[in-house]
Structure formats: structure tokens, C-alpha cells
Amino acid sequence: MTKMPFSSPFRSHIFRSFPAVLSFFLPYSNTFNKIPHFHGKSSRPIMSVETHLSDYPKPLSQPLPAISKEIELNRALSATSKSTSFSLTPKDVIFEDEWMVIVNKPQGIYCETVLSSVPQLLNNKTDLTDSKTETNSLELHLANRLDRDTSGLMVITKSHKVAGKLVKAFTDHKVKKTYISMCIGVAPKWDRISLKSGHGRSRFGVWRVYAASDVGRALPGGSSVRDMATTFEVLSVNGQGKFKEPTKLSINEDVLIVEEPGIVAGEKNDEILVRAYPQSGRTHQIRLHSQYLGISIRGDVKYEGVCEWKGKVYSGHELHAETLTFDHPITGLTVEFRAPLPSWATQALG
């Protein structure tokens, strides 16, 4: 990817327009910790930040790599520039009925960009005159969200009623999901593993893995540690393996309860194609648990994934929302949807 010079007018415009984004990338300063703080008219200093920090739970996954900030910013700028020209095609549609449309989101595109292109997609599918009236009456909503660089299944509902039902189903973890990812690291000794840990933001605002025993404890900023559970299974290592259908999770599976720091990645020699079954819906869950296991997702620079591998530079992480299974919000019937595998996954399966 071509890096934009710091003096670029477009980049400068983005910087002026989004100060909140800028603050995320600026280095953290300890100046605040060293200044006495006063509350209201009282002259009595409140407890220092440093005193408070000693009482917070400590994250068990590695912090944000310094190099990731510039790379992530460039990727965000690239995705923003694509938004004006992006459009869905009929080939991207996995399923459609009168209540919802399910599409296969490409990598490097924001969810909001996908949503804004749905009306034109629907208009192009039917007679122009009839479709304009019909599309204008739709109440389009995102029922689920994917990270910018995650590809795969997205559900867009066509009414407030259906949106409410499906969003609740996702929130209540009644939607079964599988993801495929390409990880780089040392080939694991396990074929299948389940993790249960805590999840939350550190004092720098970055999502981190916490001990399972820390669930419920307060974090800086007023949030708290929440539970997070994922099952992983290996599909192939260095191109040796074959595709297998997703399996139902068993209540009798052995679970690794996370209480110790994660595996520190050593020599990253192996390509490991993995399927993930998230039982909770935490932000960056699969990416965080992959990092914790020492097999970060290829291209996921935020969580120690390699940006360059075997001479190729990756413009995003390789994570794909493979399947969704849920009860149809209107008919009540159980439905399952599957997105085609991306090329990097099919190549790894021989």
C-alpha cells in the first residue's frame, strides 16, 4: 500500500475533521498523573490516577504494537476513500426475502458503506419504476457488524420490527456463528481448544484479554471486565489439511479457563488455517483469543499479526465470517447461511 505523506491535504482534512480519532493514535502522556486534581470548589485533591490504576485488573494479552498505529491509520484512510465508489453486486447477495438481505461483505470496507449501497443494489434487481417506490419505503438496519477488514456474512433488515428481533437475537447470543482465519505462528499441539476469559478496555482504550476471575471488576473509564468464550479448531497447517463441516459445540468439551498471561509469539514459521466458534460477541474476540494463543491472524497488526509474510504485504487481517444460523424473525424456522470461502482459505486447503 502506498503511504500518504503527512503533508497530504486529504490526510490533513481527516485530521482536522476527526480529533477523536487523532487522540487514539497520539502517545499517552503521564502528565495527568503528576498534577493534583481538584473537584468542584473543594481544595482537597481527589485520589490520583496512579493510585486508582493499582486497583484495576491487569490485562493478560500483549499491548498494542507501536508500529500498528500508522498502519491502521493508513488502512482507515484507504477504506474511507473506497466508500464513495463502492457498490454491492448481485454476486454479493447470499439471500434475500421481503424482511432481510444477507450479503458477503468484502475485506477493507466499512459496514456503513455496505449499508448505504443496499438501496441501489435492490433498485438494480427489479424494474426501475416499481423498485424506487419500494426501496424508499424500506427501513434498512444493520443486524450485525463486522470489523472493517473482516469479510463475510452481514445481515441487513428491511424494517424496524425485524431489526429489533434480530439485534436482540445477536445480543442474547442466540445466533450461532463460525469464522475462518489464517494465523501465523508455531503450529499448535491441539486440534481443538476452548477458551474462557475476561474482555475489556485497558487504560489506553485498547481491547485486551483479562483473567476469567476478573469478570465483573471495574476498568478505567467506568466499564468492567466481561466474559468471553471461543472454541478453535485447526483445519490445515502449511497447506496440509482438508475442509470439514462446522460441528455442534458440546457442553462436555474441556475448557481452558484463562488466568495466566498469553503465549508470547516466538518464531512465526507456520501457516495455520483455523475455524473459530465464538460463544459470546465481544469486540475483536477472535482476534484477541488468537493473539493470546500465540497464533495471531495474518495481517492483524493491532494484535501482533504479521504485516508482511513471504514477501507479500497484507492490507488487512484475514478473518472471514463463514456461517450464521438463527431462527427467522418472522417465520420462526431455523435458517443457516454460508459465505463462499475467500481465496486465501481455499488455497490453504489444497
GROMACS .gro file of C-alpha atoms in nm:
model
  350
    1MET     CA    1   0.000   0.000   0.000
    2THR     CA    2   0.128   0.343  -0.089
    3LYS     CA    3   0.173   0.557   0.221
    4MET     CA    4   0.028   0.904   0.212
    5PRO     CA    5   0.275   1.178   0.305
    6PHE     CA    6   0.197   1.359   0.628
    7SER     CA    7   0.151   1.683   0.435
    8SER     CA    8  -0.125   1.533   0.218
    9PRO     CA    9  -0.426   1.771   0.204
   10PHE     CA   10  -0.664   1.475   0.232
   11ARG     CA   11  -0.488   1.343   0.538
   12SER     CA   12  -0.477   1.690   0.694
   13HIS     CA   13  -0.850   1.726   0.632
   14ILE     CA   14  -0.915   1.394   0.804
   15PHE     CA   15  -0.702   1.503   1.099
   16ARG     CA   16  -0.894   1.830   1.138
   17SER     CA   17  -1.229   1.659   1.100
   18PHE     CA   18  -1.177   1.376   1.341
   19PRO     CA   19  -0.994   1.493   1.655
   20ALA     CA   20  -1.133   1.197   1.848
   21VAL     CA   21  -0.962   0.959   1.605
   22LEU     CA   22  -0.639   1.151   1.638
   23SER     CA   23  -0.643   1.126   2.016
   24PHE     CA   24  -0.644   0.746   1.988
   25PHE     CA   25  -0.319   0.749   1.791
   26LEU     CA   26  -0.135   1.008   1.999
   27PRO     CA   27   0.111   0.880   2.261
   28TYR     CA   28  -0.025   0.850   2.612
   29SER     CA   29   0.105   1.117   2.849
   30ASN     CA   30   0.175   1.069   3.217
   31THR     CA   31   0.145   1.443   3.278
   32PHE     CA   32  -0.210   1.399   3.404
   33ASN     CA   33  -0.089   1.158   3.671
   34LYS     CA   34   0.154   1.413   3.814
   35ILE     CA   35  -0.086   1.704   3.858
   36PRO     CA   36  -0.301   1.729   4.172
   37HIS     CA   37  -0.668   1.716   4.077
   38PHE     CA   38  -0.944   1.915   4.245
   39HIS     CA   39  -1.315   1.851   4.237
   40GLY     CA   40  -1.555   2.148   4.220
   41LYS     CA   41  -1.497   2.414   4.484
   42SER     CA   42  -1.321   2.177   4.718
   43SER     CA   43  -0.949   2.234   4.770
   44ARG     CA   44  -0.896   1.868   4.860
   45PRO     CA   45  -0.723   1.673   4.581
   46ILE     CA   46  -0.905   1.361   4.466
   47MET     CA   47  -0.724   1.025   4.453
   48SER     CA   48  -0.452   1.019   4.187
   49VAL     CA   49  -0.484   0.816   3.871
   50GLU     CA   50  -0.176   0.614   3.969
   51THR     CA   51  -0.340   0.508   4.295
   52HIS     CA   52  -0.652   0.401   4.109
   53LEU     CA   53  -0.460   0.205   3.844
   54SER     CA   54  -0.308  -0.024   4.106
   55ASP     CA   55  -0.658  -0.143   4.190
   56TYR     CA   56  -0.759  -0.234   3.835
   57PRO     CA   57  -0.716  -0.587   3.693
   58LYS     CA   58  -0.411  -0.637   3.472
   59PRO     CA   59  -0.457  -0.747   3.109
   60LEU     CA   60  -0.305  -1.081   3.012
   61SER     CA   61  -0.258  -1.021   2.639
   62GLN     CA   62   0.020  -0.812   2.486
   63PRO     CA   63  -0.027  -0.436   2.437
   64LEU     CA   64  -0.081  -0.260   2.106
   65PRO     CA   65   0.240  -0.276   1.896
   66ALA     CA   66   0.372   0.074   1.824
   67ILE     CA   67   0.403   0.009   1.452
   68SER     CA   68   0.034  -0.074   1.425
   69LYS     CA   69  -0.085   0.283   1.477
   70GLU     CA   70   0.046   0.420   1.147
   71ILE     CA   71  -0.056   0.107   0.955
   72GLU     CA   72  -0.408   0.111   1.098
   73LEU     CA   73  -0.445   0.481   1.018
   74ASN     CA   74  -0.342   0.424   0.657
   75ARG     CA   75  -0.590   0.135   0.631
   76ALA     CA   76  -0.867   0.353   0.771
   77LEU     CA   77  -0.791   0.627   0.518
   78SER     CA   78  -0.792   0.372   0.238
   79ALA     CA   79  -1.132   0.234   0.345
   80THR     CA   80  -1.272   0.588   0.365
   81SER     CA   81  -1.154   0.667   0.013
   82LYS     CA   82  -1.322   0.350  -0.119
   83SER     CA   83  -1.659   0.442   0.029
   84THR     CA   84  -1.754   0.687  -0.247
   85SER     CA   85  -1.711   0.435  -0.529
   86PHE     CA   86  -1.813   0.108  -0.359
   87SER     CA   87  -2.127  -0.075  -0.466
   88LEU     CA   88  -2.265  -0.422  -0.399
   89THR     CA   89  -2.333  -0.654  -0.691
   90PRO     CA   90  -2.587  -0.937  -0.721
   91LYS     CA   91  -2.299  -1.182  -0.672
   92ASP     CA   92  -2.252  -1.043  -0.320
   93VAL     CA   93  -2.608  -1.140  -0.220
   94ILE     CA   94  -2.630  -1.468  -0.028
   95PHE     CA   95  -3.003  -1.450   0.049
   96GLU     CA   96  -3.295  -1.211   0.023
   97ASP     CA   97  -3.660  -1.215   0.119
   98GLU     CA   98  -3.910  -0.939   0.198
   99TRP     CA   99  -3.769  -0.894   0.551
  100MET     CA  100  -3.391  -0.903   0.512
  101VAL     CA  101  -3.097  -0.932   0.275
  102ILE     CA  102  -2.775  -1.115   0.360
  103VAL     CA  103  -2.457  -1.018   0.178
  104ASN     CA  104  -2.095  -1.126   0.163
  105LYS     CA  105  -1.900  -0.816   0.273
  106PRO     CA  106  -1.559  -0.767   0.110
  107GLN     CA  107  -1.245  -0.703   0.313
  108GLY     CA  108  -1.143  -0.341   0.368
  109ILE     CA  109  -1.496  -0.195   0.358
  110TYR     CA  110  -1.686  -0.039   0.648
  111CYS     CA  111  -2.027  -0.182   0.744
  112GLU     CA  112  -2.186   0.159   0.696
  113THR     CA  113  -2.056   0.167   0.339
  114VAL     CA  114  -2.221  -0.169   0.271
  115LEU     CA  115  -2.550  -0.050   0.422
  116SER     CA  116  -2.555   0.268   0.214
  117SER     CA  117  -2.512   0.066  -0.107
  118VAL     CA  118  -2.807  -0.168  -0.042
  119PRO     CA  119  -3.081   0.061  -0.186
  120GLN     CA  120  -2.903   0.082  -0.520
  121LEU     CA  121  -2.849  -0.294  -0.518
  122LEU     CA  122  -3.221  -0.354  -0.466
  123ASN     CA  123  -3.315  -0.097  -0.729
  124ASN     CA  124  -3.095  -0.268  -0.986
  125LYS     CA  125  -3.259  -0.605  -0.927
  126THR     CA  126  -3.612  -0.514  -1.036
  127ASP     CA  127  -3.799  -0.277  -1.260
  128LEU     CA  128  -3.669   0.078  -1.206
  129THR     CA  129  -4.010   0.245  -1.156
  130ASP     CA  130  -4.150  -0.012  -0.911
  131SER     CA  131  -3.826  -0.051  -0.718
  132LYS     CA  132  -3.788   0.319  -0.640
  133THR     CA  133  -4.116   0.330  -0.452
  134GLU     CA  134  -4.047   0.002  -0.276
  135THR     CA  135  -3.688   0.085  -0.176
  136ASN     CA  136  -3.776   0.430  -0.043
  137SER     CA  137  -4.026   0.270   0.196
  138LEU     CA  138  -3.769   0.032   0.345
  139GLU     CA  139  -3.620   0.085   0.692
  140LEU     CA  140  -3.274  -0.061   0.644
  141HIS     CA  141  -3.068  -0.156   0.951
  142LEU     CA  142  -2.750  -0.349   1.027
  143ALA     CA  143  -2.842  -0.655   1.235
  144ASN     CA  144  -2.476  -0.745   1.288
  145ARG     CA  145  -2.145  -0.569   1.238
  146LEU     CA  146  -1.806  -0.684   1.111
  147ASP     CA  147  -1.471  -0.514   1.154
  148ARG     CA  148  -1.352  -0.312   0.856
  149ASP     CA  149  -1.109  -0.580   0.737
  150THR     CA  150  -1.325  -0.881   0.826
  151SER     CA  151  -1.508  -1.025   0.526
  152GLY     CA  152  -1.817  -1.243   0.521
  153LEU     CA  153  -2.182  -1.254   0.623
  154MET     CA  154  -2.370  -0.937   0.707
  155VAL     CA  155  -2.743  -0.920   0.775
  156ILE     CA  156  -2.936  -0.608   0.669
  157THR     CA  157  -3.300  -0.596   0.778
  158LYS     CA  158  -3.576  -0.411   0.592
  159SER     CA  159  -3.795  -0.293   0.883
  160HIS     CA  160  -3.764  -0.166   1.241
  161LYS     CA  161  -3.960  -0.466   1.370
  162VAL     CA  162  -3.733  -0.726   1.212
  163ALA     CA  163  -3.425  -0.527   1.312
  164GLY     CA  164  -3.531  -0.529   1.677
  165LYS     CA  165  -3.582  -0.906   1.678
  166LEU     CA  166  -3.255  -0.989   1.507
  167VAL     CA  167  -3.043  -0.743   1.703
  168LYS     CA  168  -3.184  -0.896   2.022
  169ALA     CA  169  -3.101  -1.246   1.894
  170PHE     CA  170  -2.739  -1.141   1.832
  171THR     CA  171  -2.718  -0.963   2.170
  172ASP     CA  172  -2.862  -1.264   2.355
  173HIS     CA  173  -2.612  -1.497   2.178
  174LYS     CA  174  -2.890  -1.695   2.010
  175VAL     CA  175  -2.718  -1.669   1.672
  176LYS     CA  176  -2.461  -1.941   1.604
  177LYS     CA  177  -2.157  -1.817   1.413
  178THR     CA  178  -1.839  -1.960   1.266
  179TYR     CA  179  -1.538  -1.775   1.129
  180ILE     CA  180  -1.234  -1.883   0.926
  181SER     CA  181  -0.894  -1.722   0.981
  182MET     CA  182  -0.539  -1.761   0.860
  183CYS     CA  183  -0.298  -1.749   1.153
  184ILE     CA  184   0.080  -1.735   1.164
  185GLY     CA  185   0.282  -1.887   1.446
  186VAL     CA  186   0.401  -2.221   1.576
  187ALA     CA  187   0.162  -2.500   1.480
  188PRO     CA  188  -0.038  -2.580   1.796
  189LYS     CA  189  -0.033  -2.923   1.955
  190TRP     CA  190  -0.410  -2.914   1.990
  191ASP     CA  191  -0.660  -2.986   1.714
  192ARG     CA  192  -0.941  -2.820   1.906
  193ILE     CA  193  -0.940  -2.591   2.209
  194SER     CA  194  -1.194  -2.382   2.401
  195LEU     CA  195  -1.105  -2.064   2.590
  196LYS     CA  196  -1.297  -1.873   2.854
  197SER     CA  197  -1.154  -1.539   2.967
  198GLY     CA  198  -1.235  -1.180   3.052
  199HIS     CA  199  -1.257  -0.899   2.796
  200GLY     CA  200  -1.230  -0.524   2.834
  201ARG     CA  201  -1.052  -0.198   2.756
  202SER     CA  202  -0.721  -0.115   2.917
  203ARG     CA  203  -0.640   0.237   3.039
  204PHE     CA  204  -0.513   0.318   2.689
  205GLY     CA  205  -0.852   0.235   2.538
  206VAL     CA  206  -0.729  -0.084   2.370
  207TRP     CA  207  -0.922  -0.411   2.391
  208ARG     CA  208  -0.734  -0.675   2.591
  209VAL     CA  209  -0.776  -1.025   2.733
  210TYR     CA  210  -0.827  -1.043   3.111
  211ALA     CA  211  -0.840  -1.332   3.354
  212ALA     CA  212  -1.171  -1.514   3.380
  213SER     CA  213  -1.168  -1.443   3.754
  214ASP     CA  214  -1.162  -1.068   3.678
  215VAL     CA  215  -1.507  -1.073   3.513
  216GLY     CA  216  -1.721  -0.806   3.675
  217ARG     CA  217  -1.431  -0.598   3.805
  218ALA     CA  218  -1.416  -0.228   3.719
  219LEU     CA  219  -1.183  -0.091   3.449
  220PRO     CA  220  -1.054   0.260   3.375
  221GLY     CA  221  -1.319   0.472   3.210
  222GLY     CA  222  -1.609   0.322   3.402
  223SER     CA  223  -1.651  -0.006   3.213
  224SER     CA  224  -1.599  -0.353   3.357
  225VAL     CA  225  -1.448  -0.686   3.254
  226ARG     CA  226  -1.697  -0.906   3.068
  227ASP     CA  227  -1.687  -1.277   2.991
  228MET     CA  228  -1.557  -1.403   2.656
  229ALA     CA  229  -1.556  -1.762   2.522
  230THR     CA  230  -1.429  -1.905   2.193
  231THR     CA  231  -1.365  -2.253   2.056
  232PHE     CA  232  -1.099  -2.304   1.787
  233GLU     CA  233  -1.028  -2.600   1.559
  234VAL     CA  234  -0.737  -2.643   1.320
  235LEU     CA  235  -0.830  -2.709   0.957
  236SER     CA  236  -0.484  -2.712   0.799
  237VAL     CA  237  -0.118  -2.644   0.872
  238ASN     CA  238   0.109  -2.524   0.590
  239GLY     CA  239  -0.145  -2.632   0.330
  240GLN     CA  240  -0.180  -2.982   0.474
  241GLY     CA  241  -0.540  -3.044   0.566
  242LYS     CA  242  -0.890  -3.055   0.429
  243PHE     CA  243  -1.220  -2.878   0.470
  244LYS     CA  244  -1.463  -3.017   0.723
  245GLU     CA  245  -1.810  -2.904   0.810
  246PRO     CA  246  -1.866  -2.700   1.126
  247THR     CA  247  -1.968  -2.914   1.422
  248LYS     CA  248  -2.202  -2.850   1.712
  249LEU     CA  249  -2.034  -2.745   2.032
  250SER     CA  250  -2.056  -2.996   2.313
  251ILE     CA  251  -2.126  -2.896   2.673
  252ASN     CA  252  -1.875  -3.163   2.774
  253GLU     CA  253  -1.579  -3.003   2.595
  254ASP     CA  254  -1.272  -2.926   2.801
  255VAL     CA  255  -1.236  -2.552   2.856
  256LEU     CA  256  -0.918  -2.361   2.927
  257ILE     CA  257  -1.000  -2.105   3.196
  258VAL     CA  258  -0.767  -1.813   3.131
  259GLU     CA  259  -0.581  -1.692   3.441
  260GLU     CA  260  -0.219  -1.659   3.321
  261PRO     CA  261  -0.054  -1.432   3.060
  262GLY     CA  262  -0.086  -1.539   2.699
  263ILE     CA  263   0.172  -1.716   2.487
  264VAL     CA  264   0.449  -1.484   2.371
  265ALA     CA  265   0.489  -1.542   1.999
  266GLY     CA  266   0.829  -1.682   1.905
  267GLU     CA  267   0.942  -1.784   1.560
  268LYS     CA  268   0.646  -1.746   1.326
  269ASN     CA  269   0.705  -2.027   1.080
  270ASP     CA  270   0.370  -2.196   1.024
  271GLU     CA  271   0.050  -2.105   0.840
  272ILE     CA  272  -0.247  -2.233   1.038
  273LEU     CA  273  -0.599  -2.222   0.896
  274VAL     CA  274  -0.841  -2.211   1.186
  275ARG     CA  275  -1.218  -2.216   1.235
  276ALA     CA  276  -1.349  -2.021   1.533
  277TYR     CA  277  -1.679  -2.064   1.715
  278PRO     CA  278  -1.745  -1.754   1.927
  279GLN     CA  279  -1.995  -1.817   2.207
  280SER     CA  280  -2.001  -1.451   2.307
  281GLY     CA  281  -1.999  -1.144   2.087
  282ARG     CA  282  -1.722  -0.926   2.225
  283THR     CA  283  -1.536  -0.671   2.015
  284HIS     CA  284  -1.232  -0.825   1.840
  285GLN     CA  285  -1.296  -1.151   2.029
  286ILE     CA  286  -1.146  -1.396   1.780
  287ARG     CA  287  -0.853  -1.166   1.710
  288LEU     CA  288  -0.778  -1.131   2.083
  289HIS     CA  289  -0.803  -1.501   2.162
  290SER     CA  290  -0.586  -1.586   1.859
  291GLN     CA  291  -0.321  -1.346   1.989
  292TYR     CA  292  -0.349  -1.499   2.337
  293LEU     CA  293  -0.282  -1.846   2.192
  294GLY     CA  294   0.029  -1.720   2.010
  295ILE     CA  295  -0.120  -1.759   1.661
  296SER     CA  296  -0.218  -1.406   1.565
  297ILE     CA  297  -0.418  -1.361   1.244
  298ARG     CA  298  -0.212  -1.278   0.937
  299GLY     CA  299  -0.227  -0.906   0.864
  300ASP     CA  300  -0.372  -0.821   1.207
  301VAL     CA  301  -0.104  -0.572   1.311
  302LYS     CA  302  -0.313  -0.447   1.603
  303TYR     CA  303  -0.282  -0.786   1.774
  304GLU     CA  304   0.074  -0.886   1.675
  305GLY     CA  305  -0.014  -1.036   1.339
  306VAL     CA  306   0.248  -1.014   1.065
  307CYS     CA  307   0.202  -0.733   0.813
  308GLU     CA  308   0.450  -0.883   0.566
  309TRP     CA  309   0.475  -1.255   0.501
  310LYS     CA  310   0.689  -1.433   0.241
  311GLY     CA  311   0.747  -1.112   0.050
  312LYS     CA  312   0.384  -1.001   0.042
  313VAL     CA  313   0.246  -0.702   0.234
  314TYR     CA  314  -0.106  -0.751   0.367
  315SER     CA  315  -0.353  -0.464   0.363
  316GLY     CA  316  -0.584  -0.618   0.624
  317HIS     CA  317  -0.632  -0.916   0.852
  318GLU     CA  318  -0.754  -1.247   0.712
  319LEU     CA  319  -1.072  -1.323   0.906
  320HIS     CA  320  -1.395  -1.433   0.738
  321ALA     CA  321  -1.748  -1.465   0.878
  322GLU     CA  322  -1.828  -1.809   0.738
  323THR     CA  323  -2.173  -1.914   0.865
  324LEU     CA  324  -2.474  -1.779   1.053
  325THR     CA  325  -2.755  -1.989   1.200
  326PHE     CA  326  -3.062  -1.841   1.367
  327ASP     CA  327  -3.441  -1.856   1.388
  328HIS     CA  328  -3.603  -1.650   1.116
  329PRO     CA  329  -3.751  -1.340   1.283
  330ILE     CA  330  -4.087  -1.381   1.106
  331THR     CA  331  -4.136  -1.750   1.020
  332GLY     CA  332  -3.958  -1.888   1.327
  333LEU     CA  333  -3.787  -2.152   1.113
  334THR     CA  334  -3.417  -2.222   1.173
  335VAL     CA  335  -3.214  -2.091   0.881
  336GLU     CA  336  -2.842  -2.127   0.804
  337PHE     CA  337  -2.638  -1.913   0.569
  338ARG     CA  338  -2.285  -1.962   0.439
  339ALA     CA  339  -2.048  -1.726   0.260
  340PRO     CA  340  -1.804  -1.862  -0.001
  341LEU     CA  341  -1.452  -1.900   0.132
  342PRO     CA  342  -1.200  -1.634   0.026
  343SER     CA  343  -0.908  -1.738  -0.193
  344TRP     CA  344  -0.656  -1.741   0.094
  345ALA     CA  345  -0.868  -2.006   0.271
  346THR     CA  346  -0.928  -2.230  -0.032
  347GLN     CA  347  -0.558  -2.219  -0.117
  348ALA     CA  348  -0.468  -2.333   0.234
  349LEU     CA  349  -0.698  -2.633   0.194
  350GLY     CA  350  -0.515  -2.753  -0.114
   0.00000   0.00000   0.00000
